[in-house]
PDB file of C-alpha atoms and ligand atoms in Angstrom:
ATOM      1  CA  MET A   1     -17.055 -10.845 -10.026  1.00  0.00           C
ATOM      2  CA  ALA A   2     -17.324  -8.819  -7.073  1.00  0.00           C
ATOM      3  CA  VAL A   3     -17.648 -10.639  -3.633  1.00  0.00           C
ATOM      4  CA  GLU A   4     -21.082 -10.459  -2.041  1.00  0.00           C
ATOM      5  CA  SER A   5     -20.020 -10.531   1.440  1.00  0.00           C
ATOM      6  CA  SER A   6     -17.825  -7.813   2.701  1.00  0.00           C
ATOM      7  CA  ILE A   7     -16.496  -9.550   5.823  1.00  0.00           C
ATOM      8  CA  VAL A   8     -12.930  -9.938   4.925  1.00  0.00           C
ATOM      9  CA  GLY A   9     -10.582  -8.663   7.870  1.00  0.00           C
ATOM     10  CA  PRO A  10      -7.423  -6.652   7.476  1.00  0.00           C
ATOM     11  CA  VAL A  11      -5.350  -7.136   4.310  1.00  0.00           C
ATOM     12  CA  ILE A  12      -1.698  -6.237   4.457  1.00  0.00           C
ATOM     13  CA  LEU A  13      -0.087  -5.434   1.205  1.00  0.00           C
ATOM     14  CA  LEU A  14       3.900  -5.655   1.618  1.00  0.00           C
ATOM     15  CA  GLY A  15       6.418  -5.002  -1.295  1.00  0.00           C
ATOM     16  CA  PRO A  16       9.131  -2.472  -2.314  1.00  0.00           C
ATOM     17  CA  PRO A  17       8.363   0.910  -3.703  1.00  0.00           C
ATOM     18  CA  GLY A  18       7.002   0.341  -7.264  1.00  0.00           C
ATOM     19  CA  ALA A  19       5.882  -3.480  -6.597  1.00  0.00           C
ATOM     20  CA  GLY A  20       2.253  -2.500  -7.390  1.00  0.00           C
ATOM     21  CA  LYS A  21       0.807  -2.359  -3.923  1.00  0.00           C
ATOM     22  CA  GLY A  22      -1.328   0.788  -4.526  1.00  0.00           C
ATOM     23  CA  THR A  23      -2.576  -0.661  -8.104  1.00  0.00           C
ATOM     24  CA  GLN A  24      -3.592  -4.162  -6.635  1.00  0.00           C
ATOM     25  CA  ALA A  25      -5.106  -2.391  -3.431  1.00  0.00           C
ATOM     26  CA  LYS A  26      -7.476  -0.377  -5.504  1.00  0.00           C
ATOM     27  CA  ARG A  27      -8.661  -3.857  -7.221  1.00  0.00           C
ATOM     28  CA  VAL A  28      -8.885  -5.454  -3.858  1.00  0.00           C
ATOM     29  CA  GLU A  29     -11.145  -2.558  -2.686  1.00  0.00           C
ATOM     30  CA  LEU A  30     -13.616  -3.032  -5.630  1.00  0.00           C
ATOM     31  CA  GLN A  31     -13.792  -6.720  -5.275  1.00  0.00           C
ATOM     32  CA  TYR A  32     -14.248  -7.143  -1.815  1.00  0.00           C
ATOM     33  CA  HIS A  33     -15.920  -3.737  -0.939  1.00  0.00           C
ATOM     34  CA  ILE A  34     -13.160  -2.457   1.909  1.00  0.00           C
ATOM     35  CA  PRO A  35     -11.329   0.485   1.912  1.00  0.00           C
ATOM     36  CA  GLN A  36      -7.705   1.034   0.748  1.00  0.00           C
ATOM     37  CA  ILE A  37      -5.443   2.652   3.535  1.00  0.00           C
ATOM     38  CA  SER A  38      -2.496   3.992   1.947  1.00  0.00           C
ATOM     39  CA  THR A  39      -0.310   5.783   4.553  1.00  0.00           C
ATOM     40  CA  GLY A  40       1.679   7.435   1.707  1.00  0.00           C
ATOM     41  CA  ASP A  41      -1.518   9.031   0.201  1.00  0.00           C
ATOM     42  CA  ILE A  42      -2.616  10.002   3.569  1.00  0.00           C
ATOM     43  CA  LEU A  43       0.658  11.536   4.236  1.00  0.00           C
ATOM     44  CA  ARG A  44       0.767  13.291   0.849  1.00  0.00           C
ATOM     45  CA  GLU A  45      -2.765  14.641   1.417  1.00  0.00           C
ATOM     46  CA  ASN A  46      -1.394  15.986   4.809  1.00  0.00           C
ATOM     47  CA  VAL A  47       1.413  17.725   2.936  1.00  0.00           C
ATOM     48  CA  LYS A  48      -0.667  19.270   0.128  1.00  0.00           C
ATOM     49  CA  ALA A  49      -2.998  20.630   3.017  1.00  0.00           C
ATOM     50  CA  ASN A  50       0.206  21.930   4.936  1.00  0.00           C
ATOM     51  CA  THR A  51      -1.359  20.198   8.222  1.00  0.00           C
ATOM     52  CA  PRO A  52       1.210  20.047  11.254  1.00  0.00           C
ATOM     53  CA  LEU A  53       1.716  16.177  10.326  1.00  0.00           C
ATOM     54  CA  GLY A  54       2.431  17.251   6.703  1.00  0.00           C
ATOM     55  CA  HIS A  55       4.861  19.796   7.562  1.00  0.00           C
ATOM     56  CA  SER A  56       6.832  17.234   9.904  1.00  0.00           C
ATOM     57  CA  ALA A  57       6.489  14.617   7.040  1.00  0.00           C
ATOM     58  CA  GLN A  58       7.449  16.605   4.180  1.00  0.00           C
ATOM     59  CA  GLU A  59      11.004  16.957   4.058  1.00  0.00           C
ATOM     60  CA  VAL A  60      11.412  13.317   5.232  1.00  0.00           C
ATOM     61  CA  MET A  61       9.393  12.001   2.450  1.00  0.00           C
ATOM     62  CA  ALA A  62      11.161  14.321  -0.160  1.00  0.00           C
ATOM     63  CA  ARG A  63      14.495  12.605   0.883  1.00  0.00           C
ATOM     64  CA  GLY A  64      12.986   9.008   0.366  1.00  0.00           C
ATOM     65  CA  GLN A  65      13.332   8.052   4.146  1.00  0.00           C
ATOM     66  CA  LEU A  66      10.462   6.811   6.602  1.00  0.00           C
ATOM     67  CA  VAL A  67       8.429   9.132   8.433  1.00  0.00           C
ATOM     68  CA  PRO A  68       8.877   8.139  12.381  1.00  0.00           C
ATOM     69  CA  ASP A  69       6.389   5.602  13.660  1.00  0.00           C
ATOM     70  CA  GLU A  70       5.204   8.001  16.390  1.00  0.00           C
ATOM     71  CA  LEU A  71       3.579  10.169  13.737  1.00  0.00           C
ATOM     72  CA  VAL A  72       2.312   7.346  11.384  1.00  0.00           C
ATOM     73  CA  ASN A  73       1.026   4.828  13.851  1.00  0.00           C
ATOM     74  CA  PRO A  74      -1.616   7.288  15.449  1.00  0.00           C
ATOM     75  CA  MET A  75      -2.610   8.283  12.055  1.00  0.00           C
ATOM     76  CA  VAL A  76      -3.477   4.806  11.140  1.00  0.00           C
ATOM     77  CA  ALA A  77      -5.127   4.264  14.210  1.00  0.00           C
ATOM     78  CA  VAL A  78      -7.649   7.324  13.600  1.00  0.00           C
ATOM     79  CA  ARG A  79      -8.190   5.881   9.939  1.00  0.00           C
ATOM     80  CA  VAL A  80      -8.902   2.306  11.027  1.00  0.00           C
ATOM     81  CA  ARG A  81     -11.319   3.503  13.456  1.00  0.00           C
ATOM     82  CA  GLU A  82     -13.558   5.142  11.034  1.00  0.00           C
ATOM     83  CA  PRO A  83     -16.802   3.123  10.757  1.00  0.00           C
ATOM     84  CA  ASP A  84     -16.129   2.189   6.736  1.00  0.00           C
ATOM     85  CA  CYS A  85     -13.180  -0.118   8.147  1.00  0.00           C
ATOM     86  CA  ASP A  86     -15.604  -2.158  10.346  1.00  0.00           C
ATOM     87  CA  HIS A  87     -15.974  -5.000   7.869  1.00  0.00           C
ATOM     88  CA  GLY A  88     -12.010  -4.895   6.964  1.00  0.00           C
ATOM     89  CA  PHE A  89      -9.553  -2.734   5.241  1.00  0.00           C
ATOM     90  CA  ILE A  90      -6.458  -2.959   3.145  1.00  0.00           C
ATOM     91  CA  LEU A  91      -3.140  -1.577   4.394  1.00  0.00           C
ATOM     92  CA  ASP A  92      -0.935  -0.152   1.573  1.00  0.00           C
ATOM     93  CA  GLY A  93       2.408   0.845   2.693  1.00  0.00           C
ATOM     94  CA  PHE A  94       1.773   0.124   6.520  1.00  0.00           C
ATOM     95  CA  PRO A  95       3.405  -1.693   8.498  1.00  0.00           C
ATOM     96  CA  ARG A  96       6.815  -0.559   7.216  1.00  0.00           C
ATOM     97  CA  THR A  97       9.184  -1.262  10.356  1.00  0.00           C
ATOM     98  CA  ALA A  98       9.121  -4.162  12.790  1.00  0.00           C
ATOM     99  CA  ALA A  99       8.033  -1.575  15.400  1.00  0.00           C
ATOM    100  CA  GLN A 100       4.870  -0.708  13.214  1.00  0.00           C
ATOM    101  CA  ALA A 101       4.268  -4.410  12.825  1.00  0.00           C
ATOM    102  CA  GLY A 102       4.285  -5.090  16.521  1.00  0.00           C
ATOM    103  CA  TRP A 103       2.171  -1.956  17.063  1.00  0.00           C
ATOM    104  CA  LEU A 104      -0.313  -3.327  14.705  1.00  0.00           C
ATOM    105  CA  ASP A 105      -0.878  -6.469  16.298  1.00  0.00           C
ATOM    106  CA  ALA A 106      -1.332  -5.043  19.562  1.00  0.00           C
ATOM    107  CA  PHE A 107      -3.844  -2.487  18.283  1.00  0.00           C
ATOM    108  CA  LEU A 108      -5.706  -4.835  16.186  1.00  0.00           C
ATOM    109  CA  ASP A 109      -6.056  -7.262  19.416  1.00  0.00           C
ATOM    110  CA  HIS A 110      -6.689  -4.859  21.853  1.00  0.00           C
ATOM    111  CA  GLU A 111      -8.623  -2.121  20.341  1.00  0.00           C
ATOM    112  CA  PHE A 112     -10.048  -3.098  17.151  1.00  0.00           C
ATOM    113  CA  PHE A 113     -11.277  -6.887  17.304  1.00  0.00           C
ATOM    114  CA  ASP A 114     -12.632  -6.173  20.809  1.00  0.00           C
ATOM    115  CA  LYS A 115     -14.998  -3.548  19.394  1.00  0.00           C
ATOM    116  CA  SER A 116     -15.887  -5.019  16.254  1.00  0.00           C
ATOM    117  CA  LEU A 117     -17.868  -8.194  16.083  1.00  0.00           C
ATOM    118  CA  HIS A 118     -17.752  -7.958  12.030  1.00  0.00           C
ATOM    119  CA  VAL A 119     -14.069  -8.418  11.343  1.00  0.00           C
ATOM    120  CA  ASN A 120     -12.610 -11.980  11.644  1.00  0.00           C
ATOM    121  CA  GLY A 121      -9.289 -13.363  12.084  1.00  0.00           C
ATOM    122  CA  LEU A 122      -5.870 -12.169  11.594  1.00  0.00           C
ATOM    123  CA  PRO A 123      -4.617  -9.864   9.001  1.00  0.00           C
ATOM    124  CA  ILE A 124      -4.015 -11.589   5.691  1.00  0.00           C
ATOM    125  CA  VAL A 125      -0.331 -10.585   4.823  1.00  0.00           C
ATOM    126  CA  ILE A 126       0.620 -10.743   1.171  1.00  0.00           C
ATOM    127  CA  ARG A 127       3.884  -9.504  -0.279  1.00  0.00           C
ATOM    128  CA  LEU A 128       4.695  -8.568  -3.749  1.00  0.00           C
ATOM    129  CA  ASP A 129       8.110  -9.844  -4.888  1.00  0.00           C
ATOM    130  CA  VAL A 130       9.425  -7.754  -7.910  1.00  0.00           C
ATOM    131  CA  ASP A 131      12.821  -7.753  -9.787  1.00  0.00           C
ATOM    132  CA  TYR A 132      14.937  -4.759  -8.966  1.00  0.00           C
ATOM    133  CA  ASN A 133      15.167  -3.494 -12.591  1.00  0.00           C
ATOM    134  CA  GLU A 134      11.709  -3.841 -13.028  1.00  0.00           C
ATOM    135  CA  LEU A 135      10.948  -1.874 -10.123  1.00  0.00           C
ATOM    136  CA  LEU A 136      13.188   0.952 -11.581  1.00  0.00           C
ATOM    137  CA  LEU A 137      11.146   0.911 -14.702  1.00  0.00           C
ATOM    138  CA  ARG A 138       7.956   1.049 -12.964  1.00  0.00           C
ATOM    139  CA  LEU A 139       8.961   3.817 -10.624  1.00  0.00           C
ATOM    140  CA  THR A 140      10.720   6.082 -13.310  1.00  0.00           C
ATOM    141  CA  GLY A 141       7.457   5.546 -15.743  1.00  0.00           C
ATOM    142  CA  ARG A 142       4.920   6.101 -13.156  1.00  0.00           C
ATOM    143  CA  ARG A 143       1.966   8.746 -13.533  1.00  0.00           C
ATOM    144  CA  SER A 144      -1.146   9.212 -11.565  1.00  0.00           C
ATOM    145  CA  CYS A 145      -4.173  11.211 -11.835  1.00  0.00           C
ATOM    146  CA  PRO A 146      -4.573  13.781  -9.093  1.00  0.00           C
ATOM    147  CA  THR A 147      -8.350  13.624  -9.682  1.00  0.00           C
ATOM    148  CA  CYS A 148      -9.277  10.011  -9.354  1.00  0.00           C
ATOM    149  CA  GLY A 149      -5.960   8.485  -8.310  1.00  0.00           C
ATOM    150  CA  ARG A 150      -5.529   5.997 -11.233  1.00  0.00           C
ATOM    151  CA  ILE A 151      -2.001   5.039 -11.835  1.00  0.00           C
ATOM    152  CA  TYR A 152      -0.634   4.504 -14.980  1.00  0.00           C
ATOM    153  CA  ASN A 153       2.972   3.705 -16.303  1.00  0.00           C
ATOM    154  CA  VAL A 154       4.423   5.410 -19.731  1.00  0.00           C
ATOM    155  CA  HIS A 155       6.435   2.565 -20.314  1.00  0.00           C
ATOM    156  CA  LEU A 156       4.075  -0.292 -19.123  1.00  0.00           C
ATOM    157  CA  GLN A 157       0.310   1.013 -19.015  1.00  0.00           C
ATOM    158  CA  PRO A 158       0.442   4.172 -20.800  1.00  0.00           C
ATOM    159  CA  PRO A 159      -2.816   6.261 -21.098  1.00  0.00           C
ATOM    160  CA  LYS A 160      -4.869   6.143 -24.190  1.00  0.00           C
ATOM    161  CA  VAL A 161      -3.998   9.865 -24.850  1.00  0.00           C
ATOM    162  CA  ASP A 162      -0.664  10.944 -23.642  1.00  0.00           C
ATOM    163  CA  GLU A 163      -0.323  12.267 -20.259  1.00  0.00           C
ATOM    164  CA  LEU A 164      -4.292  12.392 -19.768  1.00  0.00           C
ATOM    165  CA  CYS A 165      -6.317  10.229 -17.571  1.00  0.00           C
ATOM    166  CA  ASP A 166      -8.513   7.778 -19.499  1.00  0.00           C
ATOM    167  CA  ASP A 167     -11.251   8.144 -16.854  1.00  0.00           C
ATOM    168  CA  ASP A 168     -11.596  11.763 -16.450  1.00  0.00           C
ATOM    169  CA  GLY A 169      -9.244  13.589 -18.890  1.00  0.00           C
ATOM    170  CA  THR A 170      -7.200  15.119 -16.094  1.00  0.00           C
ATOM    171  CA  LYS A 171      -3.450  15.874 -16.614  1.00  0.00           C
ATOM    172  CA  LEU A 172      -1.413  13.167 -15.022  1.00  0.00           C
ATOM    173  CA  VAL A 173       1.156  13.987 -12.746  1.00  0.00           C
ATOM    174  CA  ILE A 174       4.665  12.681 -11.549  1.00  0.00           C
ATOM    175  CA  ARG A 175       5.255  11.912  -7.804  1.00  0.00           C
ATOM    176  CA  ASN A 176       7.763  14.150  -6.004  1.00  0.00           C
ATOM    177  CA  ASP A 177       9.612  11.078  -4.718  1.00  0.00           C
ATOM    178  CA  ASP A 178      10.017   9.434  -8.068  1.00  0.00           C
ATOM    179  CA  ARG A 179      13.354  11.078  -9.053  1.00  0.00           C
ATOM    180  CA  GLU A 180      16.116   8.862  -9.545  1.00  0.00           C
ATOM    181  CA  GLU A 181      18.403   9.758  -6.465  1.00  0.00           C
ATOM    182  CA  VAL A 182      15.206   9.536  -3.966  1.00  0.00           C
ATOM    183  CA  ILE A 183      14.200   6.303  -5.604  1.00  0.00           C
ATOM    184  CA  ARG A 184      17.570   4.629  -4.812  1.00  0.00           C
ATOM    185  CA  GLU A 185      17.106   6.315  -1.061  1.00  0.00           C
ATOM    186  CA  ARG A 186      13.526   4.555  -0.940  1.00  0.00           C
ATOM    187  CA  LEU A 187      14.701   1.204  -2.062  1.00  0.00           C
ATOM    188  CA  THR A 188      17.468   1.292   0.567  1.00  0.00           C
ATOM    189  CA  ALA A 189      15.142   2.174   3.287  1.00  0.00           C
ATOM    190  CA  TYR A 190      13.021  -0.729   2.132  1.00  0.00           C
ATOM    191  CA  VAL A 191      15.780  -3.339   2.492  1.00  0.00           C
ATOM    192  CA  ARG A 192      17.071  -1.875   5.779  1.00  0.00           C
ATOM    193  CA  GLN A 193      13.737  -1.188   7.374  1.00  0.00           C
ATOM    194  CA  THR A 194      10.860  -2.962   5.868  1.00  0.00           C
ATOM    195  CA  GLN A 195      12.146  -6.432   4.997  1.00  0.00           C
ATOM    196  CA  PRO A 196      12.360  -7.176   8.718  1.00  0.00           C
ATOM    197  CA  VAL A 197       8.431  -6.890   8.582  1.00  0.00           C
ATOM    198  CA  ALA A 198       8.397  -9.621   6.073  1.00  0.00           C
ATOM    199  CA  ASP A 199      10.496 -11.752   8.547  1.00  0.00           C
ATOM    200  CA  TYR A 200       8.430 -10.801  11.296  1.00  0.00           C
ATOM    201  CA  TYR A 201       5.271 -12.178   9.463  1.00  0.00           C
ATOM    202  CA  GLU A 202       7.214 -15.144   8.173  1.00  0.00           C
ATOM    203  CA  GLN A 203       7.995 -16.008  11.802  1.00  0.00           C
ATOM    204  CA  LYS A 204       4.343 -16.140  13.000  1.00  0.00           C
ATOM    205  CA  GLY A 205       3.496 -18.251   9.818  1.00  0.00           C
ATOM    206  CA  ARG A 206       1.455 -15.584   8.161  1.00  0.00           C
ATOM    207  CA  LEU A 207       3.248 -14.214   5.251  1.00  0.00           C
ATOM    208  CA  MET A 208       1.945 -15.119   1.774  1.00  0.00           C
ATOM    209  CA  SER A 209       4.266 -14.283  -1.309  1.00  0.00           C
ATOM    210  CA  VAL A 210       2.987 -13.581  -5.046  1.00  0.00           C
ATOM    211  CA  ASN A 211       5.018 -13.143  -8.170  1.00  0.00           C
ATOM    212  CA  GLY A 212       4.336  -9.273  -8.551  1.00  0.00           C
ATOM    213  CA  ASP A 213       6.603  -9.371 -11.883  1.00  0.00           C
ATOM    214  CA  LEU A 214       3.611 -10.989 -13.932  1.00  0.00           C
ATOM    215  CA  PRO A 215       1.222  -8.516 -15.608  1.00  0.00           C
ATOM    216  CA  VAL A 216      -1.151  -6.642 -13.375  1.00  0.00           C
ATOM    217  CA  ASP A 217      -4.092  -9.016 -14.119  1.00  0.00           C
ATOM    218  CA  GLN A 218      -2.356 -12.263 -13.032  1.00  0.00           C
ATOM    219  CA  VAL A 219      -0.839 -10.545  -9.949  1.00  0.00           C
ATOM    220  CA  THR A 220      -4.581  -9.578  -9.093  1.00  0.00           C
ATOM    221  CA  ALA A 221      -5.577 -13.305  -9.835  1.00  0.00           C
ATOM    222  CA  GLN A 222      -3.027 -14.514  -7.075  1.00  0.00           C
ATOM    223  CA  ILE A 223      -4.153 -11.897  -4.426  1.00  0.00           C
ATOM    224  CA  PHE A 224      -7.847 -12.645  -4.936  1.00  0.00           C
ATOM    225  CA  CYS A 225      -7.093 -16.178  -4.614  1.00  0.00           C
ATOM    226  CA  ILE A 226      -5.190 -15.997  -1.241  1.00  0.00           C
ATOM    227  CA  ILE A 227      -8.089 -13.667  -0.004  1.00  0.00           C
ATOM    228  CA  ASP A 228     -10.845 -16.281  -1.000  1.00  0.00           C
ATOM    229  CA  ASN A 229      -8.892 -19.105   0.267  1.00  0.00           C
ATOM    230  CA  SER A 230      -8.511 -17.324   3.818  1.00  0.00           C
ATOM    231  CA  LEU A 231     -12.258 -16.508   3.547  1.00  0.00           C
ATOM    232  CA  ARG A 232     -13.014 -19.900   3.310  1.00  0.00           C
ATOM    233  CA  ARG A 233     -11.369 -21.079   6.311  1.00  0.00           C
TER     234      ARG A 233
HETATM  235  P1  AP5 B   1       4.119   5.172  -0.378  1.00  0.00           P
HETATM  236  O1  AP5 B   1       3.343   6.254  -1.129  1.00  0.00           O
HETATM  237  O2  AP5 B   1       3.727   3.894   0.312  1.00  0.00           O
HETATM  238  O3  AP5 B   1       5.069   4.614  -1.593  1.00  0.00           O
HETATM  239  P2  AP5 B   1       5.902   3.211  -1.807  1.00  0.00           P
HETATM  240  O4  AP5 B   1       5.698   2.160  -0.861  1.00  0.00           O
HETATM  241  O5  AP5 B   1       7.246   3.792  -2.235  1.00  0.00           O
HETATM  242  O6  AP5 B   1       5.208   2.405  -3.174  1.00  0.00           O
HETATM  243  P3  AP5 B   1       4.744   3.250  -4.180  1.00  0.00           P
HETATM  244  O7  AP5 B   1       3.528   3.957  -4.124  1.00  0.00           O
HETATM  245  O8  AP5 B   1       5.884   3.962  -4.960  1.00  0.00           O
HETATM  246  O9  AP5 B   1       4.556   1.958  -5.098  1.00  0.00           O
HETATM  247  P4  AP5 B   1       3.451   0.713  -5.255  1.00  0.00           P
HETATM  248  O10 AP5 B   1       3.854  -0.314  -4.589  1.00  0.00           O
HETATM  249  O11 AP5 B   1       2.279   1.496  -4.553  1.00  0.00           O
HETATM  250  O12 AP5 B   1       3.179   0.620  -6.619  1.00  0.00           O
HETATM  251  P5  AP5 B   1       2.241   1.263  -7.826  1.00  0.00           P
HETATM  252  O13 AP5 B   1       1.076   0.540  -7.698  1.00  0.00           O
HETATM  253  O14 AP5 B   1       2.197   2.782  -7.525  1.00  0.00           O
HETATM  254  O15 AP5 B   1       5.090   5.900   0.613  1.00  0.00           O
HETATM  255  C1  AP5 B   1       5.705   7.024  -0.117  1.00  0.00           C
HETATM  256  C2  AP5 B   1       6.903   7.836   1.334  1.00  0.00           C
HETATM  257  O16 AP5 B   1       5.681   8.095   2.362  1.00  0.00           O
HETATM  258  C3  AP5 B   1       7.702   6.802   1.943  1.00  0.00           C
HETATM  259  O17 AP5 B   1       9.020   6.935   1.007  1.00  0.00           O
HETATM  260  C4  AP5 B   1       7.819   7.543   3.197  1.00  0.00           C
HETATM  261  O18 AP5 B   1       8.438   8.673   3.330  1.00  0.00           O
HETATM  262  C5  AP5 B   1       6.534   7.747   3.701  1.00  0.00           C
HETATM  263  N1  AP5 B   1       5.666   6.606   4.228  1.00  0.00           N
HETATM  264  C6  AP5 B   1       4.649   5.906   3.580  1.00  0.00           C
HETATM  265  N2  AP5 B   1       4.041   4.822   4.632  1.00  0.00           N
HETATM  266  C7  AP5 B   1       4.881   4.908   5.702  1.00  0.00           C
HETATM  267  C8  AP5 B   1       4.808   4.219   6.892  1.00  0.00           C
HETATM  268  N3  AP5 B   1       4.215   3.228   7.108  1.00  0.00           N
HETATM  269  N4  AP5 B   1       5.966   4.584   7.803  1.00  0.00           N
HETATM  270  C9  AP5 B   1       6.898   5.529   7.423  1.00  0.00           C
HETATM  271  N5  AP5 B   1       6.756   6.452   6.359  1.00  0.00           N
HETATM  272  C10 AP5 B   1       5.918   6.007   5.493  1.00  0.00           C
HETATM  273  O19 AP5 B   1       2.904   0.891  -9.075  1.00  0.00           O
HETATM  274  C11 AP5 B   1       4.255   1.378  -9.607  1.00  0.00           C
HETATM  275  C12 AP5 B   1       4.119   1.607 -10.969  1.00  0.00           C
HETATM  276  O20 AP5 B   1       4.266   0.045 -11.752  1.00  0.00           O
HETATM  277  C13 AP5 B   1       2.982   2.454 -11.618  1.00  0.00           C
HETATM  278  O21 AP5 B   1       3.244   3.079 -12.925  1.00  0.00           O
HETATM  279  C14 AP5 B   1       1.935   1.116 -12.116  1.00  0.00           C
HETATM  280  O22 AP5 B   1       1.202   1.492 -13.204  1.00  0.00           O
HETATM  281  C15 AP5 B   1       2.983  -0.118 -12.443  1.00  0.00           C
HETATM  282  N6  AP5 B   1       2.533  -1.511 -12.373  1.00  0.00           N
HETATM  283  C16 AP5 B   1       2.084  -1.668 -10.982  1.00  0.00           C
HETATM  284  N7  AP5 B   1       1.937  -3.259 -11.392  1.00  0.00           N
HETATM  285  C17 AP5 B   1       2.404  -3.527 -12.360  1.00  0.00           C
HETATM  286  C18 AP5 B   1       2.639  -4.657 -13.076  1.00  0.00           C
HETATM  287  N8  AP5 B   1       2.230  -5.910 -12.517  1.00  0.00           N
HETATM  288  N9  AP5 B   1       3.143  -4.810 -14.264  1.00  0.00           N
HETATM  289  C19 AP5 B   1       3.607  -3.733 -14.897  1.00  0.00           C
HETATM  290  N10 AP5 B   1       3.672  -2.596 -14.226  1.00  0.00           N
HETATM  291  C20 AP5 B   1       2.921  -2.201 -13.119  1.00  0.00           C
END
């Protein structure tokens, strides 16, 4: 049952490429009425629209590397200042470097919490832990709907009709960076640059981990439990 009150605060979903951050963020969005902010989606929209940001990010993303902090942080600041984030939001794919995590803490402290009386508490940081081979299966099998954004997997969660979205019948697409050589680079970038983000939050006693290897509904149940518990505090 969806939660009536929408005062949740920021939720951060951490985890390697293919861990299920996007899949779960969409469910958190529906349950708690807070918007999903996917830095990957925003960057891909900019690439598609050929904006200056998209132009700068395109090649880096195609190689599976991280877009520089000085481009990503201001992009997040702009999105979080939009009014639909007043009661909370889910960050999917951000922060991804220790520097981004430090920037986010300062931003939330000095700019965001001061201005919004609606959002309470520190971010809820949840990491999805998934086995390496499972990640490869998920990324190579991923398909998504370009119209509604619903995510499928040809191996694990296929659509009812081959290659077509169950909700709107649109032909499903494969992401540009889901090619094997790029996947390897993305996983390497995760280990080198994003694992320190988990250490950052762990040292502050704010990291919660869930078993992301489980079926989607069971992962969702673990996440809702963490959020519900933090709301009761
Ligand atoms: P981004 O778009 O954030 O991609 P990612 O982190 O690599 O994560 P994915 O979207 O691949 O996976 P996911 O965890 O969301 O999994 P999903 O739910 O889709 O980033 C792309 C690029 O943008 C980066 O490489 C970088 O260049 C740039 N970028 C983005 N943010 C940045 C930042 N902050 N700083 C710098 N650069 C940045 O699920 C995957 C598949 O598994 C699906 O097929 C799904 O159906 C299936 N699945 C999900 N959960 C389960 C389950 N429990 N059981 C079985 N199958 C499952």
